[in-house]
Coordinates of C-alpha atoms and ligand atoms in Angstrom, one line a residue:
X1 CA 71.2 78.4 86.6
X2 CA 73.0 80.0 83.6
X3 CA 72.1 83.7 82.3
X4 CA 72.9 85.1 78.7
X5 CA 73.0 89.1 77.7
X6 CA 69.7 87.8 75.6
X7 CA 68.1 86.8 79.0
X8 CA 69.2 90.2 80.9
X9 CA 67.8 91.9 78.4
X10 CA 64.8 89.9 78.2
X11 CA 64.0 90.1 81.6
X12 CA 64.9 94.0 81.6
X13 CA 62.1 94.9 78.8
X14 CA 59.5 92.8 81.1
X15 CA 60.4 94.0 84.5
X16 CA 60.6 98.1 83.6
X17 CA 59.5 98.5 79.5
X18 CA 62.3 100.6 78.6
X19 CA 65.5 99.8 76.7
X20 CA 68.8 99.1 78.0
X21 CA 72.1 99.3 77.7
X22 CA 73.9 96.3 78.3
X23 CA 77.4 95.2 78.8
X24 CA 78.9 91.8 79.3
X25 CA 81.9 91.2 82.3
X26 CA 83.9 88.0 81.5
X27 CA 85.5 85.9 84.1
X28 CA 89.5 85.0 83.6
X29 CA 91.8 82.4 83.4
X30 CA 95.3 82.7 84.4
X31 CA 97.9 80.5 82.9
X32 CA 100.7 81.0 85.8
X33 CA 101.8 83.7 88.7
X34 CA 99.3 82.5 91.4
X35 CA 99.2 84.6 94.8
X36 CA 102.1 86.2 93.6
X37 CA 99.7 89.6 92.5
X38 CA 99.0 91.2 96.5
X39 CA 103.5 90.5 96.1
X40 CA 104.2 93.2 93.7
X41 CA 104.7 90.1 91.2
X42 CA 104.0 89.0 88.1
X43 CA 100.2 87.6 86.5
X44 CA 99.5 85.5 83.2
X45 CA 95.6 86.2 83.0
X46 CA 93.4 86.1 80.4
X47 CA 89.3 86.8 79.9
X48 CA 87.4 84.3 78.6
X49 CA 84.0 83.5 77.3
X50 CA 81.7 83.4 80.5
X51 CA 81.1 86.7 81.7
X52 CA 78.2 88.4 83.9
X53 CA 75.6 90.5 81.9
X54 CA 74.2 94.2 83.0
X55 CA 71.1 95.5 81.8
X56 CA 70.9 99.4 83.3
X57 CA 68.5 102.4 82.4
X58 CA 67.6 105.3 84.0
X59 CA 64.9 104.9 86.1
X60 CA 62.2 107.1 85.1
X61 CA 60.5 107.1 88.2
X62 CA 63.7 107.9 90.1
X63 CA 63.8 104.9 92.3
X64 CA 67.2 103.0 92.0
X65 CA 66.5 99.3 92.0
X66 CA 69.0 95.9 91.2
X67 CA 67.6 93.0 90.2
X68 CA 69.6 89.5 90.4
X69 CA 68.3 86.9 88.5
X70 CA 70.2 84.2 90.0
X71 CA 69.0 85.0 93.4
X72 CA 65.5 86.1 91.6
X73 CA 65.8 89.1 94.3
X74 CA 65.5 92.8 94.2
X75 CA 67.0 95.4 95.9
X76 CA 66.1 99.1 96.1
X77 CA 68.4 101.8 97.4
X78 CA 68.9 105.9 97.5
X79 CA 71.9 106.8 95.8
X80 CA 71.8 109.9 97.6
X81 CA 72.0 108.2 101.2
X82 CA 75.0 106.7 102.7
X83 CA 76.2 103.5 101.0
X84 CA 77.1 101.0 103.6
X85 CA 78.0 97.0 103.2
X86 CA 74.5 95.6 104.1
X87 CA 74.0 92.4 106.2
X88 CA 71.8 90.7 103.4
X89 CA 71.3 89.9 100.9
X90 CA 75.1 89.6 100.4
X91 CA 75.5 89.7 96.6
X92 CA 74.4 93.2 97.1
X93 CA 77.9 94.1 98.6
X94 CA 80.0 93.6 95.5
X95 CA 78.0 96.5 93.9
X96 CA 77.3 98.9 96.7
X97 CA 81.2 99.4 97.2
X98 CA 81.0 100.1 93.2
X99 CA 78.9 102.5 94.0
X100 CA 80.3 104.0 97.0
X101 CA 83.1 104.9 94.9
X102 CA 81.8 106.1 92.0
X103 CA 79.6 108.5 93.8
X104 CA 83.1 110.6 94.3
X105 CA 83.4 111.1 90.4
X106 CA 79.7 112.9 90.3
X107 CA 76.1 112.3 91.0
X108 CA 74.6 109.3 90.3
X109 CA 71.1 109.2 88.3
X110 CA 68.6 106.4 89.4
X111 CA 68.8 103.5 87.4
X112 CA 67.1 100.1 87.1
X113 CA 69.2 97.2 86.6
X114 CA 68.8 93.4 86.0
X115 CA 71.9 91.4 85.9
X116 CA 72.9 87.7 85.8
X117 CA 75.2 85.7 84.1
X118 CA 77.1 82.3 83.2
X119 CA 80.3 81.6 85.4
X120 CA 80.3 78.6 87.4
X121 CA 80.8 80.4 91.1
X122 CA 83.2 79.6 93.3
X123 CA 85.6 77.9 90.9
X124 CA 88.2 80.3 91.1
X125 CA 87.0 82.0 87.3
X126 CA 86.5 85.4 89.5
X127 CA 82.8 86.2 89.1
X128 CA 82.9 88.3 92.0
X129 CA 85.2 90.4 90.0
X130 CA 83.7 90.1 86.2
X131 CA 80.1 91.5 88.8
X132 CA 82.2 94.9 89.9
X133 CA 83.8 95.6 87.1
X134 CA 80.9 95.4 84.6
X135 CA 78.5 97.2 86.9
X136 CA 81.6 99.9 87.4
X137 CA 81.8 99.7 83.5
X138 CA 78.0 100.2 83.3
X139 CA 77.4 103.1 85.6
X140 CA 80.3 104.9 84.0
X141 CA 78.5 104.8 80.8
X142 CA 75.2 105.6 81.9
X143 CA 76.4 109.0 84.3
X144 CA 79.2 110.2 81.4
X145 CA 81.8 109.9 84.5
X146 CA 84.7 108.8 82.0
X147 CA 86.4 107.3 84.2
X148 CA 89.0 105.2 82.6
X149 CA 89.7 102.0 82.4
X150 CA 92.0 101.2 84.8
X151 CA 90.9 103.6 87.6
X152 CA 87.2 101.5 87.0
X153 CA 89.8 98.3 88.0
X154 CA 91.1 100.3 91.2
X155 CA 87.3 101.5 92.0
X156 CA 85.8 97.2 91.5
X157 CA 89.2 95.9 93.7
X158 CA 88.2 98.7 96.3
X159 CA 84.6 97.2 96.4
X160 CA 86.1 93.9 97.4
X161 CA 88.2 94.8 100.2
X162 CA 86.0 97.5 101.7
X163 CA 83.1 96.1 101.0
X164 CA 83.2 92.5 100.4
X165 CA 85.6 91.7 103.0
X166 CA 88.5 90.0 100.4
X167 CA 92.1 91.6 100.5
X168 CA 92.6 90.5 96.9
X169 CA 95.2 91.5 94.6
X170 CA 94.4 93.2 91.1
X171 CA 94.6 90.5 88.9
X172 CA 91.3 89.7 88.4
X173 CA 89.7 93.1 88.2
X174 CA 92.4 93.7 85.8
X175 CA 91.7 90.5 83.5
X176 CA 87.7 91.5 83.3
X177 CA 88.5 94.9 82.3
X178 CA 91.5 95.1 79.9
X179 CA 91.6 91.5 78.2
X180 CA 92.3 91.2 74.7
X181 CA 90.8 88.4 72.5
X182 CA 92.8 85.9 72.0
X183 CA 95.9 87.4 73.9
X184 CA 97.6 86.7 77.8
X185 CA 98.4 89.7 79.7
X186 CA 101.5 89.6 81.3
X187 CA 101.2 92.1 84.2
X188 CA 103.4 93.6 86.2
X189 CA 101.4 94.1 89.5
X190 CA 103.9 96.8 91.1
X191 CA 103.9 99.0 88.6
X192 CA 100.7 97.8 86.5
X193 CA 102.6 97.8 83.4
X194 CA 101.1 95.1 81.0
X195 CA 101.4 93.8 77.7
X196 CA 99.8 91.6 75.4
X197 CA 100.7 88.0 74.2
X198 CA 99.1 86.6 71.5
X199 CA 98.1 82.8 72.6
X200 CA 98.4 80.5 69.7
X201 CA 98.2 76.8 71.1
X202 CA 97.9 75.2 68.2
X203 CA 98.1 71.7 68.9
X204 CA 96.6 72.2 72.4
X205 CA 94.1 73.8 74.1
X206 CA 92.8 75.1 77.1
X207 CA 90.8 72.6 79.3
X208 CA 89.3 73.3 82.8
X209 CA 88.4 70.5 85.0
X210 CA 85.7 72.1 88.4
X211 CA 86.2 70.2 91.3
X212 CA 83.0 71.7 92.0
X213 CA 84.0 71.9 95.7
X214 CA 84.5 75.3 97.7
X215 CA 85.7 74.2 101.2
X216 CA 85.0 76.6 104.0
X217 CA 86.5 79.8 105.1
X218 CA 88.4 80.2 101.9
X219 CA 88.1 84.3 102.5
X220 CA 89.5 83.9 105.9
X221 CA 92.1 81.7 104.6
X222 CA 93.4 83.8 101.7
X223 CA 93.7 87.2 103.8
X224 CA 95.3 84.6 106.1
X225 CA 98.1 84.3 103.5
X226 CA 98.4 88.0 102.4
X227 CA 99.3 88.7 106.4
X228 CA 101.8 85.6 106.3
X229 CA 103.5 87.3 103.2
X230 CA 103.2 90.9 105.0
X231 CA 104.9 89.3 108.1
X232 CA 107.7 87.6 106.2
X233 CA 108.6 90.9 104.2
X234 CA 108.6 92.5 107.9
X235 CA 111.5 89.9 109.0
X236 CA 113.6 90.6 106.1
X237 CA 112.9 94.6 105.9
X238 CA 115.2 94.3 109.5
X239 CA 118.4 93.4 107.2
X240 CA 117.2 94.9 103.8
X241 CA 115.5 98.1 104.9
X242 CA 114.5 98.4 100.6
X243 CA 112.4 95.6 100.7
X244 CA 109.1 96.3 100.3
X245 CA 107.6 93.5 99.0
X246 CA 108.1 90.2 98.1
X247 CA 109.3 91.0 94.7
X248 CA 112.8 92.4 96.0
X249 CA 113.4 89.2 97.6
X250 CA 115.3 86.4 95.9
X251 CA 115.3 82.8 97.7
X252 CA 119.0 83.1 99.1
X253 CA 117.8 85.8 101.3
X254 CA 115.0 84.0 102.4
X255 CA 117.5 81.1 103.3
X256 CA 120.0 83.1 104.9
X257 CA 117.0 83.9 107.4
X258 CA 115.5 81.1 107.5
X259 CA 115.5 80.7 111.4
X260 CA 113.8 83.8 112.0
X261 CA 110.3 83.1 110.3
X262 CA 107.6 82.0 112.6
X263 CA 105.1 79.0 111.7
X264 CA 104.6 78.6 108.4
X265 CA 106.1 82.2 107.0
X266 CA 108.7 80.4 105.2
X267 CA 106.9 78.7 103.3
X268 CA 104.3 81.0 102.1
X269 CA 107.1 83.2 101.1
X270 CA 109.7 80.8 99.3
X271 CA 106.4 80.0 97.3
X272 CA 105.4 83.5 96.3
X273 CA 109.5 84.0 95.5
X274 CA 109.9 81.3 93.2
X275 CA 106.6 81.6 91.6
X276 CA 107.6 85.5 90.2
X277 CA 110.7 84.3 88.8
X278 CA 108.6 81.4 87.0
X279 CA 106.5 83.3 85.8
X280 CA 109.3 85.6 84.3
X281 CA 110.8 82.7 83.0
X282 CA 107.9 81.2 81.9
X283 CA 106.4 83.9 79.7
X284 CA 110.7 83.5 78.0
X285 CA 109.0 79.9 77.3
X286 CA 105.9 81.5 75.8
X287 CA 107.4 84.0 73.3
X288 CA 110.0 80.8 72.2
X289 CA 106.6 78.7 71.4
X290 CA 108.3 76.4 74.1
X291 CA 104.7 75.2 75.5
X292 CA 106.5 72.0 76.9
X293 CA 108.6 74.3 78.6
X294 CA 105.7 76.5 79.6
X295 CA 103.5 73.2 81.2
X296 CA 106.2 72.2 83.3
X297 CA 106.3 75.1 85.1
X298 CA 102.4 75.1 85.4
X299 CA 103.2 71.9 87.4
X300 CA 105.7 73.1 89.5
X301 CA 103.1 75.8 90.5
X302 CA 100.6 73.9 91.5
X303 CA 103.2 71.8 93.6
X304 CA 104.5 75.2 95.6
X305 CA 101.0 75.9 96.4
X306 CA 100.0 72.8 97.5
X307 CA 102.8 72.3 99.4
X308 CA 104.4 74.9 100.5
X309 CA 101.5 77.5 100.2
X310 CA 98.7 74.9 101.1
X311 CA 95.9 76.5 99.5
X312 CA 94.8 72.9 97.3
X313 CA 92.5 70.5 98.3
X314 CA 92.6 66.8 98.1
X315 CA 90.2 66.9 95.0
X316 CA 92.2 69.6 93.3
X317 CA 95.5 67.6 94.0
X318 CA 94.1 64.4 92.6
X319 CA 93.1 66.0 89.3
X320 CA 96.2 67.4 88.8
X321 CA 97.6 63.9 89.7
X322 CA 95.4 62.5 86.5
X323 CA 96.3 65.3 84.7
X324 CA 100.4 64.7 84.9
X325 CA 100.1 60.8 84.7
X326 CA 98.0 61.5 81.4
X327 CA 100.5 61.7 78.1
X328 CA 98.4 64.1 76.8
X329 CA 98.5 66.7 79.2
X330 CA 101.4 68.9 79.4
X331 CA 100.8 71.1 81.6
X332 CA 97.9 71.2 84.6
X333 CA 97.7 73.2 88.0
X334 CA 94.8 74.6 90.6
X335 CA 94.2 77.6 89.1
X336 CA 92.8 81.2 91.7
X337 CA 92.5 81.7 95.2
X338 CA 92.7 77.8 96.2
X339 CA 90.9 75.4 98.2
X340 CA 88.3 74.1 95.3
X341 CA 87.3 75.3 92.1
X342 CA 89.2 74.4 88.7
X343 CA 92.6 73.2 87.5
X344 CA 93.7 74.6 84.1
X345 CA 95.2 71.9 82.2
X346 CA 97.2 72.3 79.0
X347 CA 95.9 69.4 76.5
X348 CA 97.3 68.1 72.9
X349 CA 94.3 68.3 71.1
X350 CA 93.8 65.0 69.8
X351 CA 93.9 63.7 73.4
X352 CA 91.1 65.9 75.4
X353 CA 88.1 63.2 74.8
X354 CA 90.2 60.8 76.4
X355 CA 91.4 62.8 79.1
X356 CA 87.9 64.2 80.1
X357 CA 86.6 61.0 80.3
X358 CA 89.2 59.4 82.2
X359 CA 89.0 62.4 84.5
X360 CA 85.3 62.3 84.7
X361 CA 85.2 59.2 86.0
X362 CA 87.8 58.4 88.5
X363 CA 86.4 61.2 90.0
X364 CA 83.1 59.9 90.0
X365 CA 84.6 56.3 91.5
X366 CA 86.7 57.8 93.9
X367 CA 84.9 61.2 95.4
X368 CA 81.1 60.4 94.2
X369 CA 81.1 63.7 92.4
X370 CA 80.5 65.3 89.2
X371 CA 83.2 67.3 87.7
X372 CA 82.7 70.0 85.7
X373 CA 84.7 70.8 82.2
X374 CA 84.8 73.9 80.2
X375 CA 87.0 74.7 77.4
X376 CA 87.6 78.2 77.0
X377 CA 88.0 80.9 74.4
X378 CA 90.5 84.0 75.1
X379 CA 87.9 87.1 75.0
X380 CA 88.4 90.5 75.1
X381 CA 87.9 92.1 79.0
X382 CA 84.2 94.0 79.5
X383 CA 82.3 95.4 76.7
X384 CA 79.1 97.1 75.7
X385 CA 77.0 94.2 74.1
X386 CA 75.2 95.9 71.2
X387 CA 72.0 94.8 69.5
X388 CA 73.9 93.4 66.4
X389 CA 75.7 91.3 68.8
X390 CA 72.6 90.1 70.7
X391 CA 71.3 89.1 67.3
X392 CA 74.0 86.7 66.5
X393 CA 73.5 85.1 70.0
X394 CA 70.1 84.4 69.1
Ligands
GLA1 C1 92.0 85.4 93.9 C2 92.3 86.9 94.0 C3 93.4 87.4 93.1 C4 94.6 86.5 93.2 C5 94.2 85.0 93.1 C6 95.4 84.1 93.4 O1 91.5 85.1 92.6 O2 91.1 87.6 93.8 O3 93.7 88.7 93.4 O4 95.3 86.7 94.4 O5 93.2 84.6 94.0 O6 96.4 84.2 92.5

């Protein structure tokens, strides 16, 4: 079920009758540079207009307590205690490593919270990271920490490793937090150096097609990935003792040791290699208004991680498969960690209606499923959600 800040809220005023403040986390796309952020490379992300909503107050009674409304749970804690991960529920995880972290920038007052929001889950739009970052962004407000920005993204990608279990990289945490409307970031994930690109399609827009599948052990699978990287950087640092990460690699090194890679090292890593120079070369295509350009690439992604880093699925495949036999696509690819979710397609304008419904129902004929579309709006990364705002929702 779907949440809205006007829901939060709601259900805040009911549960504890006092007045909160509330901030909106939005999920991201990213255009191109996929696995290529835990290898020093380069990301294309961008927020958009699904997000997770906070409601927090200070809890007059001085008993902490989170309420989910997805999972229509509640969970009380002492923020003076130790914060541990906790067996169950689960979701509780994402937001005690906040927490653990935070509680090194000061004391923490008890606070009530409700939270809930709109993302789809488990289609690659990273609510697990719009849910730390806004509750990071929250608590900061609430205790005066003023903590900024980008040490909130450090503190939320902390949660997820240490807490969650997920050795991810920084884009998505990044995206949530320091999106601007209507603008890409391109980031440099070495030296988190970013910019802005404004995003004008146009003719086109942004269409993306859920699979609505998450196969199984897509956690284990991706920190599976980020040791195959890890393990072909150790090869090469034997004959370039200055590499330290993918990024100071170029694909006639690779080659030149090819032999020595074990299993499917090679692979993983001529992916992750070609994919930072496309992206490079890709955002050339972006500030040229070159969007044909720009969609080819986007195919030749999705190709490298199909093949070579194997992280698609048969469903994500055959949309993709529509996508670039469909004149009115340009550009389409899977799009996050991999192995279900969405592909982000690239779509003239006066061609989406056809496209979605010849999507819509080959996959219906040939997989029995339903897939899910969303267009998307560029937003800006998490925000307080003021009453004025809430009133034009309404
Ligand atoms: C997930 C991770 C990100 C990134 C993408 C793949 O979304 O959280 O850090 O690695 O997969 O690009």
């Amino acid at each position: 079920m779907d949440f809205l800040p006007q829901d939060v809220a709601v259900k805040f005023r009911e549960r504890f009758s006092a007045e909160p403040l509330l901030v909106r986390a939005p999920g991201r796309i990213n255009l191109i540079g996929e696995h290529t952020d835990y290898n020093d490379g380069f990301v294309m992300p961008a927020a958009i207009d699904y997000g997770t909503y906070f409601a927090l107050a200070p809890a007059t009674d001085g008993v902490t307590e989170i309420f989910s409304l997805k999972f229509n749970e509640t969970f009380g804690l002492d923020l003076d205690g130790e914060i541990i991960p906790v067996k169950n529920p689960s979701w509780v995880n994402y937001l005690l490593g906040v927490i653990h972290q935070l509680k090194q920038h000061g004391r923490l007052k008890p606070f009530k919270c409700v939270f809930g929001g709109n993302i789809p889950i488990g289609s690659g739009l990273s609510s697990s990271a719009s849910v730390e970052c806004g509750f990071a962004f929250a608590l900061n407000e609430l205790n005066k920490l003023n903590i900024d920005r980008q040490k909130l993204v450090l503190i939320a990608q902390w949660s997820e490793h240490n807490f969650v279990g997920v050795k991810c990289g920084i884009m998505d945490q990044f995206a949530s937090m320091m999106s601007k409307k209507g603008h890409v970031i391109l980031l440099d994930c070495r030296s988190l150096a970013y910019s802005y690109s404004p995003f004008q399609l146009s003719e086109h827009s942004l269409v993306l097609c859920d699979t609505r599948v998450k196969h199984a052990l897509v956690d284990s699978d991706y920190n599976t990935r980020r040791q195959e990287c890890e393990r072909g950087v150790a090869r090469l640092q034997k004959h370039y003792p200055e590499v330290r990460s993918l990024r100071d690699v170029d694909e006639q090194m690779l080659r030149n040791h090819e032999g020595e890679f074990e299993g499917k090292e090679f692979n993983r890593c001529l992916y992750v290699v070609q994919e930072i120079a496309r992206v490079q070369s890709a955002n050339h295509d972006l500030k040229n208004n070159n969007l044909a350009a720009f969609g080819k690439k986007m195919f030749e992604t999705h190709r490298g991680l199909s093949e070579l880093y194997q992280v698609s699925c048969e469903e994500l495949d055959f949309f993709v498969d529509i996508a670039q036999k469909h004149t009115g696509v340009i550009g389409a690819r899977m799009m996050g960690g991999g192995f279900g979710g969405c592909t982000i397609n690239l779509v003239r304008n006066e061609a989406i209606d056809e496209f979605i419904t010849a999507l819509t129902k080959s996959y219906q004929s040939s997989f029995g499923k339903e897939a899910g579309i969303y267009r998307v709006a560029l937003e800006n990364g998490v925000s307080i959600v003021r009453e004025h705002d809430l009133n034009m929702i309404l």
